[in-house]
Structure formats: structure tokens, C-alpha cells
Coordinates of C-alpha atoms in Angstrom, one line a residue:
X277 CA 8.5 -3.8 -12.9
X278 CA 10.1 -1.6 -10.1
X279 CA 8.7 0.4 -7.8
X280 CA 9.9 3.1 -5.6
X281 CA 8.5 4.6 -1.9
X282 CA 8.6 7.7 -0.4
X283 CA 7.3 9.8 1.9
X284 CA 7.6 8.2 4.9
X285 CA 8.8 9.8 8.2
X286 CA 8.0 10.2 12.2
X287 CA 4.5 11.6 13.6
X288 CA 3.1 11.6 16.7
X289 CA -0.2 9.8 17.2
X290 CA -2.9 11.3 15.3
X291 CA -1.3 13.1 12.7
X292 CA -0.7 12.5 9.4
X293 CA 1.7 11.1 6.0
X294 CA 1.5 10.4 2.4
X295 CA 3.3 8.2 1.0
X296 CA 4.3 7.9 -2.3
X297 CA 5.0 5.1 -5.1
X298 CA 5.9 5.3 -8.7
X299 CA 5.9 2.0 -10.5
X300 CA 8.3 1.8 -13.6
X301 CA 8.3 -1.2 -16.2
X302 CA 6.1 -2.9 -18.1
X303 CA 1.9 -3.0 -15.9
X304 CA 0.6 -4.4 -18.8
X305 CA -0.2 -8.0 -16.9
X306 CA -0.9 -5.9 -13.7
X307 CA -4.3 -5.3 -12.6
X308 CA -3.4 -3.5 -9.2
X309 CA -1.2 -1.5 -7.5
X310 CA -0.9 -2.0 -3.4
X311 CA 0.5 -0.7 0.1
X312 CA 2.1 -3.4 2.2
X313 CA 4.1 -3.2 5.6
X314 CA 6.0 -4.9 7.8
X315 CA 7.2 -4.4 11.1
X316 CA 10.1 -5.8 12.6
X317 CA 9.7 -9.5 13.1
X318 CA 6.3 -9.6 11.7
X319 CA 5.1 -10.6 8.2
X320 CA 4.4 -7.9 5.3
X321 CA 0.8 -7.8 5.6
X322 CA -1.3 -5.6 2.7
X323 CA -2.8 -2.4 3.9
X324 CA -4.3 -1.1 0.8
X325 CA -4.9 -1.9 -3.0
X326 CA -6.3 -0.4 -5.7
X327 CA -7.4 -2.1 -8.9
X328 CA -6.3 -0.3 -11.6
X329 CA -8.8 -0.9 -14.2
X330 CA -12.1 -0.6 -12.0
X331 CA -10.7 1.6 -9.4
X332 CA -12.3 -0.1 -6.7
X333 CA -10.3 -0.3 -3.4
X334 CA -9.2 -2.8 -0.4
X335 CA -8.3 -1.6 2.9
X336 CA -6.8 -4.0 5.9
X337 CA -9.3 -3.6 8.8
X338 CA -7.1 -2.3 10.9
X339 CA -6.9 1.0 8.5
X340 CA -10.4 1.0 7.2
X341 CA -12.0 4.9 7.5
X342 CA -8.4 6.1 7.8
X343 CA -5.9 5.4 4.9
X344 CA -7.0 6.3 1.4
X345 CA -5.2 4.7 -1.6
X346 CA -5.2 7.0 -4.5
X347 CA -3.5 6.6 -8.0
X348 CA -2.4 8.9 -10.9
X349 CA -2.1 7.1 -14.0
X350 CA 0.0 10.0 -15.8
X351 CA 2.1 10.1 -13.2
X352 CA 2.1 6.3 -13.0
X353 CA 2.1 7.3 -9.2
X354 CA 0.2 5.6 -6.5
X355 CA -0.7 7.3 -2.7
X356 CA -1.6 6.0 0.5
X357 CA -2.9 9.2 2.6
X358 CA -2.6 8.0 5.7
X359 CA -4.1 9.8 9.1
X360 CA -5.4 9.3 12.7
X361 CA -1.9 7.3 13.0
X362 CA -1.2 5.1 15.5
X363 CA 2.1 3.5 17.4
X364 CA 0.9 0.0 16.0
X365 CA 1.0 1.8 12.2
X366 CA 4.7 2.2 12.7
X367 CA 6.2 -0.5 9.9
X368 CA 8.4 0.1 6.9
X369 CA 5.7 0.9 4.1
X370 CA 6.3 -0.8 0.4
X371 CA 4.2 -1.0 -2.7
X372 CA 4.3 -2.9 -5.1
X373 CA 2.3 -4.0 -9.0
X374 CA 0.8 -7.4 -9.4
X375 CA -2.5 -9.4 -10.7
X376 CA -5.1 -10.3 -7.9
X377 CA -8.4 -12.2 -9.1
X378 CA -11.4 -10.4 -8.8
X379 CA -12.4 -13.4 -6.1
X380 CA -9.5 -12.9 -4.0
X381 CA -10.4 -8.9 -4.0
X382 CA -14.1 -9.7 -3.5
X383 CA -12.7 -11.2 -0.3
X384 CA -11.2 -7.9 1.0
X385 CA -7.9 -9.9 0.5
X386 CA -4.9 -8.2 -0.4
X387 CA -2.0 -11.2 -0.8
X388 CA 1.7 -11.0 -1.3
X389 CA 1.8 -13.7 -3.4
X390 CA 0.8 -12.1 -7.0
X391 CA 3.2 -8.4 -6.5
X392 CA 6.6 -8.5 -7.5
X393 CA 9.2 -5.7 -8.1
X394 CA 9.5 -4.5 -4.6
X395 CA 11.4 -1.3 -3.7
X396 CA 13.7 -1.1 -0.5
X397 CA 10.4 0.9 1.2
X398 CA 9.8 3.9 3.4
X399 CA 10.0 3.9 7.4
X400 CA 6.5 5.1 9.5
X401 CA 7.5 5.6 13.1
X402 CA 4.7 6.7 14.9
X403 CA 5.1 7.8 18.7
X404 CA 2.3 8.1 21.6

């Protein structure tokens, strides 16, 4: 499993990106797809996931009410509309495919652990 980021880019505050993933390789043990970041010498943290089969969705507090994860499974391609940005959103973006229990997602978790096949990821620089 692979995936691949796009669609990053510079904003000023308040205005808006979407990013995009597309996952490649076998899903089959997968049950979500997520949005991580990580700015510099901080730890990835999840932003967003989306299980796959139910559709239901996680957001990081920090981005609830203003990043939407969306998904087309023909496309095997994965969004994160992001708006209302802020400096503190700037971070290189990644996504990745992996298996979350339903407990850890009924937490409004959204762990690095269980997501492997990392792409290289997409810069957000936002200024003030």
C-alpha cells in the first residue's frame, strides 16, 4: 500500500486548500483512510479519518467545523477540504491506509500506529 499527497500550497489566514490522496495497493485489510501532519519538531498528529466501510468520520479538535474528509472509492482518492486556515495549520500534510478498531475511533482517536505506506507529503504554509 502506497499513497500519494497533493495539493498542498501557501494561503493566507482564512482561506482555503484541498488536498488530495490516492492510495495504491492492496486495502483489502484497511478499514480507513486518514490525514496526518506534522510540523517541524513536532510529532505527526491525525487530523482527520474516514472509515471506509461505514463512512463515519474523525476530526482532531483543533480542526473540528473546519476540515472535511471526503473519499471517492472509484477514484480510490481521499480529500481533506480544508478552510478558515490558520498559521498553527501550517505542517507538511500525509495520508495514509490502515485498520483502527471501532473502540479506538469511538474515542475520536485517530493513531499512527495502525497506517502504513506513507507518501513523502504535501507542504501547508499558512501566513497571518
Amino acid at each position: 500500500v502506497q499513497a500519494q499527497e497533493s495539493g498542498g500550497g501557501s494561503v493566507q489566514a482564512g482561506g482555503s486548500l484541498r488536498l488530495s490522496c490516492v492510495v495504491s495497493g492492496d486495502t483489502s485489510l484497511s478499514n480507513c483512510v486518514a490525514w496526518f501532519r506534522q510540523a517541524p519538531g513536532k510529532e505527526r498528529e491525525g487530523v482527520a479519518l474516514l472509515n471506509t466501510n461505514t463512512g463515519k468520520t474523525v476530526y482532531h479538535d483543533s480542526v473540528k467545523g473546519r476540515f472535511t474528509i471526503s473519499q471517492d472509492t472509484a477514484k480510490n482518492t481521499t480529500w481533506l477540504q480544508m478552510s478558515s486556515l490558520k498559521p498553527e495549520d501550517t505542517a507538511m500534510y500525509y495520508c495514509a491506509s490502515g485498520y483502527v478498531k471501532l473502540n479506538i475511533q469511538a474515542l475520536g482517536l485517530i493513531p499512527t500506529g495502525p497506517f502504513s505506506g506513507w507518501g513523502q507529503g504535501t507542504q501547508v504554509t499558512v501566513s497571518s
